[in-house]
């Protein structure tokens, strides 16, 4: 209700709205409701914020949630956004920038590993579907062969009866 009143009274572009959504996302994160937390972080990122460091926090926390959800490629993208903001406003040598850089490297490794596993699984699925198709064809051929001898037997028995 308070969020609604804040947006209604101050307007959607009020800079305080972003921090409220961020805090709500943090509460959901602490409660273990990661999907809900991510939704609040997305809304917070979409709202106007006057503080660029706050944008870094939103991006980093979104990356953390995505990483816990196993979406490493998307987490990497959010962490990269945070890293770029940290470099722009704090410089390369700041501790926050270095920590973000280390996280970025880890997420990149995890995303690459996940992509490799995904490609291997896709290849296995293709092989399985090809094997299933071959098995279906063999079954169909066997059924067709079983149907043909009965016709031949009938023809042969007719020939014998004529003699």
CSV table of C-alpha atoms in Angstrom, one decimal:
chain,number,residue,atom,x,y,z
A,1,UNK,CA,0.0,0.0,0.0
A,2,UNK,CA,2.8,2.4,0.9
A,3,UNK,CA,4.5,1.6,-2.4
A,4,UNK,CA,1.3,2.4,-4.3
A,5,UNK,CA,0.8,5.7,-2.5
A,6,UNK,CA,4.5,6.7,-3.1
A,7,UNK,CA,4.1,6.1,-6.8
A,8,UNK,CA,0.7,7.7,-6.9
A,9,UNK,CA,1.7,10.8,-5.0
A,10,UNK,CA,5.3,11.3,-6.3
A,11,UNK,CA,4.9,9.8,-9.8
A,12,UNK,CA,6.6,6.9,-11.4
A,13,UNK,CA,9.8,8.8,-12.0
A,14,UNK,CA,10.4,9.5,-8.3
A,15,UNK,CA,13.9,8.4,-7.5
A,16,UNK,CA,13.0,6.9,-4.1
A,17,UNK,CA,10.8,4.2,-5.7
A,18,UNK,CA,13.8,2.4,-7.1
A,19,UNK,CA,15.4,1.9,-3.7
A,20,UNK,CA,12.1,0.7,-2.2
A,21,UNK,CA,11.8,-2.0,-4.9
A,22,UNK,CA,15.4,-2.9,-4.3
A,23,UNK,CA,14.9,-3.3,-0.5
A,24,UNK,CA,11.8,-5.4,-1.2
A,25,UNK,CA,13.9,-7.6,-3.5
A,26,UNK,CA,16.5,-7.9,-0.8
A,27,UNK,CA,13.9,-9.1,1.7
A,28,UNK,CA,12.6,-11.7,-0.8
A,29,UNK,CA,16.2,-12.8,-1.4
A,30,UNK,CA,16.8,-13.2,2.3
A,31,UNK,CA,13.6,-15.3,2.5
A,32,UNK,CA,14.9,-17.6,-0.3
A,33,UNK,CA,12.3,-16.5,-2.8
A,34,UNK,CA,14.8,-15.9,-5.6
A,35,UNK,CA,12.4,-15.5,-8.5
A,36,UNK,CA,10.4,-12.9,-6.6
A,37,UNK,CA,13.6,-11.1,-5.6
A,38,UNK,CA,14.7,-11.0,-9.2
A,39,UNK,CA,11.4,-9.5,-10.3
A,40,UNK,CA,11.7,-6.7,-7.7
A,41,UNK,CA,15.3,-6.1,-8.8
A,42,UNK,CA,14.2,-5.8,-12.4
A,43,UNK,CA,11.5,-3.3,-11.5
A,44,UNK,CA,14.1,-1.3,-9.4
A,45,UNK,CA,16.4,-1.3,-12.4
A,46,UNK,CA,13.6,0.0,-14.7
A,47,UNK,CA,12.8,2.9,-12.3
A,48,UNK,CA,14.7,6.1,-12.3
A,49,UNK,CA,17.6,6.4,-9.9
A,50,UNK,CA,19.8,9.3,-9.2
A,51,UNK,CA,22.5,7.2,-7.7
A,52,UNK,CA,24.7,5.3,-10.2
A,53,UNK,CA,26.3,3.3,-7.4
A,54,UNK,CA,22.8,2.1,-6.5
A,55,UNK,CA,22.5,0.9,-10.1
A,56,UNK,CA,25.6,-1.1,-9.6
A,57,UNK,CA,24.1,-2.8,-6.5
A,58,UNK,CA,21.0,-3.6,-8.3
A,59,UNK,CA,22.9,-5.2,-11.2
A,60,UNK,CA,25.2,-7.1,-8.9
A,61,UNK,CA,22.4,-8.5,-6.8
A,62,UNK,CA,20.5,-9.4,-9.9
A,63,UNK,CA,23.6,-11.3,-11.1
A,64,UNK,CA,23.8,-13.1,-7.8
A,65,UNK,CA,20.2,-14.2,-7.9
A,66,UNK,CA,20.6,-15.4,-11.5
A,67,UNK,CA,23.7,-17.3,-10.6
A,68,UNK,CA,21.9,-19.1,-7.8
A,69,UNK,CA,19.1,-19.9,-10.2
A,70,UNK,CA,21.7,-21.4,-12.6
A,71,UNK,CA,21.3,-18.8,-15.3
A,72,UNK,CA,25.0,-18.0,-15.6
A,73,UNK,CA,25.0,-16.3,-19.0
A,74,UNK,CA,22.4,-13.8,-17.9
A,75,UNK,CA,24.2,-13.4,-14.6
A,76,UNK,CA,27.4,-12.7,-16.5
A,77,UNK,CA,25.6,-9.9,-18.5
A,78,UNK,CA,24.3,-8.2,-15.3
A,79,UNK,CA,27.7,-8.5,-13.6
A,80,UNK,CA,29.3,-7.0,-16.7
A,81,UNK,CA,27.0,-4.0,-16.5
A,82,UNK,CA,27.9,-3.6,-12.8
A,83,UNK,CA,31.6,-3.9,-13.6
A,84,UNK,CA,31.4,-1.2,-16.3
A,85,UNK,CA,29.6,1.2,-13.9
A,86,UNK,CA,32.2,0.5,-11.2
A,87,UNK,CA,35.1,1.2,-13.6
A,88,UNK,CA,33.4,4.4,-14.8
A,89,UNK,CA,32.7,5.8,-11.4
A,90,UNK,CA,35.4,4.2,-9.1
A,91,UNK,CA,38.2,3.2,-11.4
A,92,UNK,CA,40.0,0.0,-12.0
A,93,UNK,CA,41.9,-0.1,-8.7
A,94,UNK,CA,38.9,0.2,-6.3
A,95,UNK,CA,38.2,-2.9,-4.2
A,96,UNK,CA,34.5,-3.0,-5.4
A,97,UNK,CA,35.7,-3.0,-9.0
A,98,UNK,CA,38.2,-5.8,-8.3
A,99,UNK,CA,35.6,-7.9,-6.5
A,100,UNK,CA,33.2,-7.4,-9.4
A,101,UNK,CA,36.0,-8.4,-11.9
A,102,UNK,CA,36.7,-11.6,-10.0
A,103,UNK,CA,33.0,-12.5,-9.9
A,104,UNK,CA,32.8,-11.7,-13.6
A,105,UNK,CA,35.6,-14.2,-14.3
A,106,UNK,CA,33.9,-16.9,-12.3
A,107,UNK,CA,30.5,-16.3,-14.0
A,108,UNK,CA,32.2,-16.4,-17.4
A,109,UNK,CA,33.7,-19.8,-16.5
A,110,UNK,CA,30.4,-21.2,-15.3
A,111,UNK,CA,28.5,-19.9,-18.3
A,112,UNK,CA,31.0,-21.5,-20.7
A,113,UNK,CA,30.9,-24.8,-18.8
A,114,UNK,CA,27.1,-24.7,-18.8
A,115,UNK,CA,27.0,-24.0,-22.5
A,116,UNK,CA,29.3,-26.9,-23.2
A,117,UNK,CA,27.1,-29.2,-21.1
A,118,UNK,CA,24.1,-27.9,-23.0
A,119,UNK,CA,25.7,-28.6,-26.4
A,120,UNK,CA,26.7,-32.1,-25.3
A,121,UNK,CA,23.1,-32.8,-24.0
A,122,UNK,CA,21.7,-31.5,-27.3
A,123,UNK,CA,24.0,-33.8,-29.3
A,124,UNK,CA,22.9,-36.7,-27.2
A,125,UNK,CA,19.3,-35.8,-27.8
A,126,UNK,CA,19.9,-35.7,-31.5
A,127,UNK,CA,21.6,-39.1,-31.4
A,128,UNK,CA,18.8,-40.6,-29.3
A,129,UNK,CA,16.1,-39.3,-31.7
A,130,UNK,CA,18.1,-40.6,-34.7
A,131,UNK,CA,18.4,-44.0,-32.9
A,132,UNK,CA,14.6,-43.9,-32.2
A,133,UNK,CA,13.9,-43.2,-35.8
A,134,UNK,CA,16.0,-46.1,-37.0
A,135,UNK,CA,14.4,-48.4,-34.4
A,136,UNK,CA,10.9,-47.3,-35.6
A,137,UNK,CA,12.0,-48.0,-39.2
A,138,UNK,CA,13.2,-51.4,-38.3
A,139,UNK,CA,10.0,-52.2,-36.5
A,140,UNK,CA,8.0,-51.0,-39.5
A,141,UNK,CA,10.1,-53.1,-41.9
A,142,UNK,CA,9.7,-56.2,-39.7
A,143,UNK,CA,5.9,-55.7,-39.5
A,144,UNK,CA,5.8,-55.3,-43.2
A,145,UNK,CA,7.8,-58.5,-43.7
A,146,UNK,CA,5.5,-60.4,-41.3
A,147,UNK,CA,2.5,-59.2,-43.3
A,148,UNK,CA,4.0,-60.3,-46.7
A,149,UNK,CA,4.6,-64.0,-45.9
A,150,UNK,CA,1.0,-64.5,-45.0
A,151,UNK,CA,0.1,-63.4,-48.5
A,152,UNK,CA,2.7,-65.7,-50.0
A,153,UNK,CA,1.5,-68.6,-47.9
A,154,UNK,CA,-2.0,-68.0,-49.2
A,155,UNK,CA,-0.8,-68.0,-52.8
A,156,UNK,CA,1.3,-71.1,-52.2
A,157,UNK,CA,-1.7,-72.9,-50.7
A,158,UNK,CA,-3.9,-72.0,-53.6
A,159,UNK,CA,-1.3,-73.4,-56.0
A,160,UNK,CA,-1.1,-76.6,-54.1
A,161,UNK,CA,-4.9,-76.9,-54.1
A,162,UNK,CA,-5.0,-76.5,-57.9
A,163,UNK,CA,-2.6,-79.4,-58.4
